[in-house]
């Protein structure tokens, strides 16, 4: 497969990127454009389960943002499982510097996943694993906001598909730099809170905007985000 552009008149055809299999194979959906950057998925390639990629609109700076892990065919040959999903067919959506998408199969139960990954390829996470009773084979593009909306081809109570919604919680990212912890998150509508242990009362850290730096000097400290 390849990524190309062409003028509406049919002239000026340019092959921007030809996939080799290592970087993906069989791109099966339209691209997402944000400024000069293009984002897309391939249904196969990488380790065999597909990739998420980014590139400039002129074909430069092609980057594989995520390679989906190889699937395990046992114990169910029809619905292979893995840790992050397989065969993404739907167009990605972008919200707050994070890309969201679905895989049609794979995940912990084999029936597909909803995933998120940063536009820089960092902080990949599986947001949801479908389990057939709540849907199977999500292949349509998501609608975003503070909630992701989508559909599945099969699964659900009668097996003929579902319409689903998934509320988004921003990821709290912690990076250790020397004797400090640098905390970042995507949504400024969420306040940063801290506590001395997981079950202790959490207190909002006054003035803690994104990013926030905390010196590591005292006892163990736990952090979380709280919606305003």
mmCIF file of N, CA, C and O in Angstrom, residues 8-45:
data_model
loop_
_atom_site.group_PDB
_atom_site.id
_atom_site.type_symbol
_atom_site.label_atom_id
_atom_site.label_comp_id
_atom_site.label_asym_id
_atom_site.label_seq_id
_atom_site.Cartn_x
_atom_site.Cartn_y
_atom_site.Cartn_z
ATOM 1 N N UNK A 8 -7.466 17.380 -8.078
ATOM 2 C CA UNK A 8 -8.852 17.037 -8.383
ATOM 3 C C UNK A 8 -9.054 16.773 -9.876
ATOM 4 O O UNK A 8 -9.972 16.041 -10.265
ATOM 5 N N UNK A 9 -8.191 17.357 -10.708
ATOM 6 C CA UNK A 9 -8.288 17.162 -12.159
ATOM 7 C C UNK A 9 -7.712 15.828 -12.618
ATOM 8 O O UNK A 9 -7.862 15.448 -13.774
ATOM 9 N N UNK A 10 -7.044 15.129 -11.685
ATOM 10 C CA UNK A 10 -6.385 13.881 -12.034
ATOM 11 C C UNK A 10 -4.913 14.031 -12.350
ATOM 12 O O UNK A 10 -4.210 13.036 -12.577
ATOM 13 N N UNK A 11 -4.421 15.259 -12.356
ATOM 14 C CA UNK A 11 -3.010 15.504 -12.638
ATOM 15 C C UNK A 11 -2.204 15.542 -11.349
ATOM 16 O O UNK A 11 -2.760 15.588 -10.249
ATOM 17 N N UNK A 12 -0.892 15.544 -11.498
ATOM 18 C CA UNK A 12 -0.001 15.747 -10.361
ATOM 19 C C UNK A 12 0.024 14.610 -9.370
ATOM 20 O O UNK A 12 0.185 14.845 -8.162
ATOM 21 N N UNK A 13 -0.148 13.373 -9.820
ATOM 22 C CA UNK A 13 -0.120 12.237 -8.898
ATOM 23 C C UNK A 13 1.271 12.100 -8.291
ATOM 24 O O UNK A 13 2.282 12.126 -9.001
ATOM 25 N N UNK A 14 1.334 11.978 -6.960
ATOM 26 C CA UNK A 14 2.598 11.807 -6.251
ATOM 27 C C UNK A 14 2.466 10.691 -5.226
ATOM 28 O O UNK A 14 1.535 10.692 -4.415
ATOM 29 N N UNK A 15 3.376 9.744 -5.270
ATOM 30 C CA UNK A 15 3.448 8.696 -4.250
ATOM 31 C C UNK A 15 4.248 9.254 -3.084
ATOM 32 O O UNK A 15 5.460 9.430 -3.175
ATOM 33 N N UNK A 16 3.570 9.560 -1.973
ATOM 34 C CA UNK A 16 4.225 10.190 -0.823
ATOM 35 C C UNK A 16 4.965 9.180 0.040
ATOM 36 O O UNK A 16 6.006 9.499 0.609
ATOM 37 N N UNK A 17 4.414 7.977 0.159
ATOM 38 C CA UNK A 17 5.077 6.949 0.970
ATOM 39 C C UNK A 17 4.586 5.580 0.547
ATOM 40 O O UNK A 17 3.379 5.346 0.442
ATOM 41 N N UNK A 18 5.512 4.666 0.313
ATOM 42 C CA UNK A 18 5.186 3.279 -0.007
ATOM 43 C C UNK A 18 5.536 2.407 1.188
ATOM 44 O O UNK A 18 6.682 2.408 1.660
ATOM 45 N N UNK A 19 4.551 1.687 1.686
ATOM 46 C CA UNK A 19 4.772 0.848 2.856
ATOM 47 C C UNK A 19 5.591 -0.384 2.485
ATOM 48 O O UNK A 19 5.473 -0.917 1.381
ATOM 49 N N UNK A 20 6.409 -0.803 3.440
ATOM 50 C CA UNK A 20 7.312 -1.932 3.210
ATOM 51 C C UNK A 20 6.908 -3.177 3.987
ATOM 52 O O UNK A 20 7.523 -4.229 3.844
ATOM 53 N N UNK A 21 5.899 -3.071 4.829
ATOM 54 C CA UNK A 21 5.524 -4.179 5.711
ATOM 55 C C UNK A 21 6.056 -3.971 7.106
ATOM 56 O O UNK A 21 5.346 -4.146 8.093
ATOM 57 N N UNK A 22 7.313 -3.565 7.214
ATOM 58 C CA UNK A 22 7.892 -3.271 8.525
ATOM 59 C C UNK A 22 7.213 -2.067 9.153
ATOM 60 O O UNK A 22 6.963 -2.016 10.364
ATOM 61 N N UNK A 23 6.894 -1.070 8.331
ATOM 62 C CA UNK A 23 6.254 0.156 8.825
ATOM 63 C C UNK A 23 4.737 0.120 8.680
ATOM 64 O O UNK A 23 4.054 1.100 8.986
ATOM 65 N N UNK A 24 4.197 -0.996 8.228
ATOM 66 C CA UNK A 24 2.762 -1.128 8.047
ATOM 67 C C UNK A 24 2.430 -1.720 6.698
ATOM 68 O O UNK A 24 3.272 -1.777 5.793
ATOM 69 N N UNK A 25 1.188 -2.165 6.549
ATOM 70 C CA UNK A 25 0.708 -2.718 5.287
ATOM 71 C C UNK A 25 -0.811 -2.627 5.256
ATOM 72 O O UNK A 25 -1.467 -2.684 6.292
ATOM 73 N N UNK A 26 -1.349 -2.461 4.066
ATOM 74 C CA UNK A 26 -2.791 -2.405 3.861
ATOM 75 C C UNK A 26 -3.471 -1.261 4.623
ATOM 76 O O UNK A 26 -4.332 -1.493 5.473
ATOM 77 N N UNK A 27 -3.111 -0.010 4.340
ATOM 78 C CA UNK A 27 -3.866 1.104 4.919
ATOM 79 C C UNK A 27 -5.283 1.090 4.362
ATOM 80 O O UNK A 27 -5.485 1.070 3.142
ATOM 81 N N UNK A 28 -6.286 1.064 5.240
ATOM 82 C CA UNK A 28 -7.652 0.787 4.786
ATOM 83 C C UNK A 28 -8.642 1.904 5.101
ATOM 84 O O UNK A 28 -9.845 1.723 4.908
ATOM 85 N N UNK A 29 -8.163 3.053 5.559
ATOM 86 C CA UNK A 29 -9.095 4.124 5.887
ATOM 87 C C UNK A 29 -8.487 5.464 5.528
ATOM 88 O O UNK A 29 -7.298 5.564 5.207
ATOM 89 N N UNK A 30 -9.290 6.515 5.577
ATOM 90 C CA UNK A 30 -8.808 7.843 5.226
ATOM 91 C C UNK A 30 -7.874 8.388 6.296
ATOM 92 O O UNK A 30 -7.876 7.938 7.448
ATOM 93 N N UNK A 31 -7.087 9.371 5.904
ATOM 94 C CA UNK A 31 -6.129 9.986 6.810
ATOM 95 C C UNK A 31 -6.787 11.110 7.599
ATOM 96 O O UNK A 31 -7.754 11.732 7.157
ATOM 97 N N UNK A 32 -6.227 11.381 8.756
ATOM 98 C CA UNK A 32 -6.588 12.540 9.562
ATOM 99 C C UNK A 32 -5.532 13.607 9.338
ATOM 100 O O UNK A 32 -4.340 13.335 9.459
ATOM 101 N N UNK A 33 -5.934 14.829 8.987
ATOM 102 C CA UNK A 33 -4.984 15.920 8.790
ATOM 103 C C UNK A 33 -5.143 16.951 9.885
ATOM 104 O O UNK A 33 -6.255 17.388 10.192
ATOM 105 N N UNK A 34 -4.024 17.335 10.485
ATOM 106 C CA UNK A 34 -3.978 18.405 11.478
ATOM 107 C C UNK A 34 -2.817 19.312 11.114
ATOM 108 O O UNK A 34 -1.654 18.937 11.284
ATOM 109 N N UNK A 35 -3.125 20.483 10.583
ATOM 110 C CA UNK A 35 -2.070 21.354 10.083
ATOM 111 C C UNK A 35 -1.360 20.694 8.915
ATOM 112 O O UNK A 35 -1.994 20.240 7.961
ATOM 113 N N UNK A 36 -0.044 20.611 9.007
ATOM 114 C CA UNK A 36 0.760 19.994 7.959
ATOM 115 C C UNK A 36 1.033 18.521 8.217
ATOM 116 O O UNK A 36 1.781 17.890 7.492
ATOM 117 N N UNK A 37 0.393 17.966 9.245
ATOM 118 C CA UNK A 37 0.688 16.604 9.664
ATOM 119 C C UNK A 37 -0.480 15.686 9.311
ATOM 120 O O UNK A 37 -1.656 16.030 9.525
ATOM 121 N N UNK A 38 -0.149 14.501 8.804
ATOM 122 C CA UNK A 38 -1.128 13.473 8.482
ATOM 123 C C UNK A 38 -0.973 12.301 9.446
ATOM 124 O O UNK A 38 0.146 11.908 9.774
ATOM 125 N N UNK A 39 -2.100 11.735 9.871
ATOM 126 C CA UNK A 39 -2.092 10.589 10.779
ATOM 127 C C UNK A 39 -2.977 9.498 10.191
ATOM 128 O O UNK A 39 -4.045 9.769 9.647
ATOM 129 N N UNK A 40 -2.522 8.251 10.313
ATOM 130 C CA UNK A 40 -3.306 7.157 9.775
ATOM 131 C C UNK A 40 -2.950 5.831 10.414
ATOM 132 O O UNK A 40 -2.101 5.748 11.314
ATOM 133 N N UNK A 41 -3.602 4.781 9.940
ATOM 134 C CA UNK A 41 -3.368 3.428 10.439
ATOM 135 C C UNK A 41 -3.199 2.481 9.262
ATOM 136 O O UNK A 41 -3.656 2.753 8.148
ATOM 137 N N UNK A 42 -2.546 1.377 9.516
ATOM 138 C CA UNK A 42 -2.522 0.265 8.575
ATOM 139 C C UNK A 42 -3.119 -0.946 9.272
ATOM 140 O O UNK A 42 -2.908 -1.153 10.470
ATOM 141 N N UNK A 43 -3.870 -1.734 8.532
ATOM 142 C CA UNK A 43 -4.560 -2.874 9.128
ATOM 143 C C UNK A 43 -3.621 -4.027 9.432
ATOM 144 O O UNK A 43 -3.896 -4.852 10.312
ATOM 145 N N UNK A 44 -2.508 -4.099 8.680
ATOM 146 C CA UNK A 44 -1.543 -5.180 8.873
ATOM 147 C C UNK A 44 -0.137 -4.581 8.876
ATOM 148 O O UNK A 44 0.048 -3.375 8.897
ATOM 149 N N UNK A 45 0.858 -5.440 8.848
ATOM 150 C CA UNK A 45 2.240 -4.978 8.859
ATOM 151 C C UNK A 45 2.752 -4.728 10.262
ATOM 152 O O UNK A 45 2.077 -5.005 11.258
#
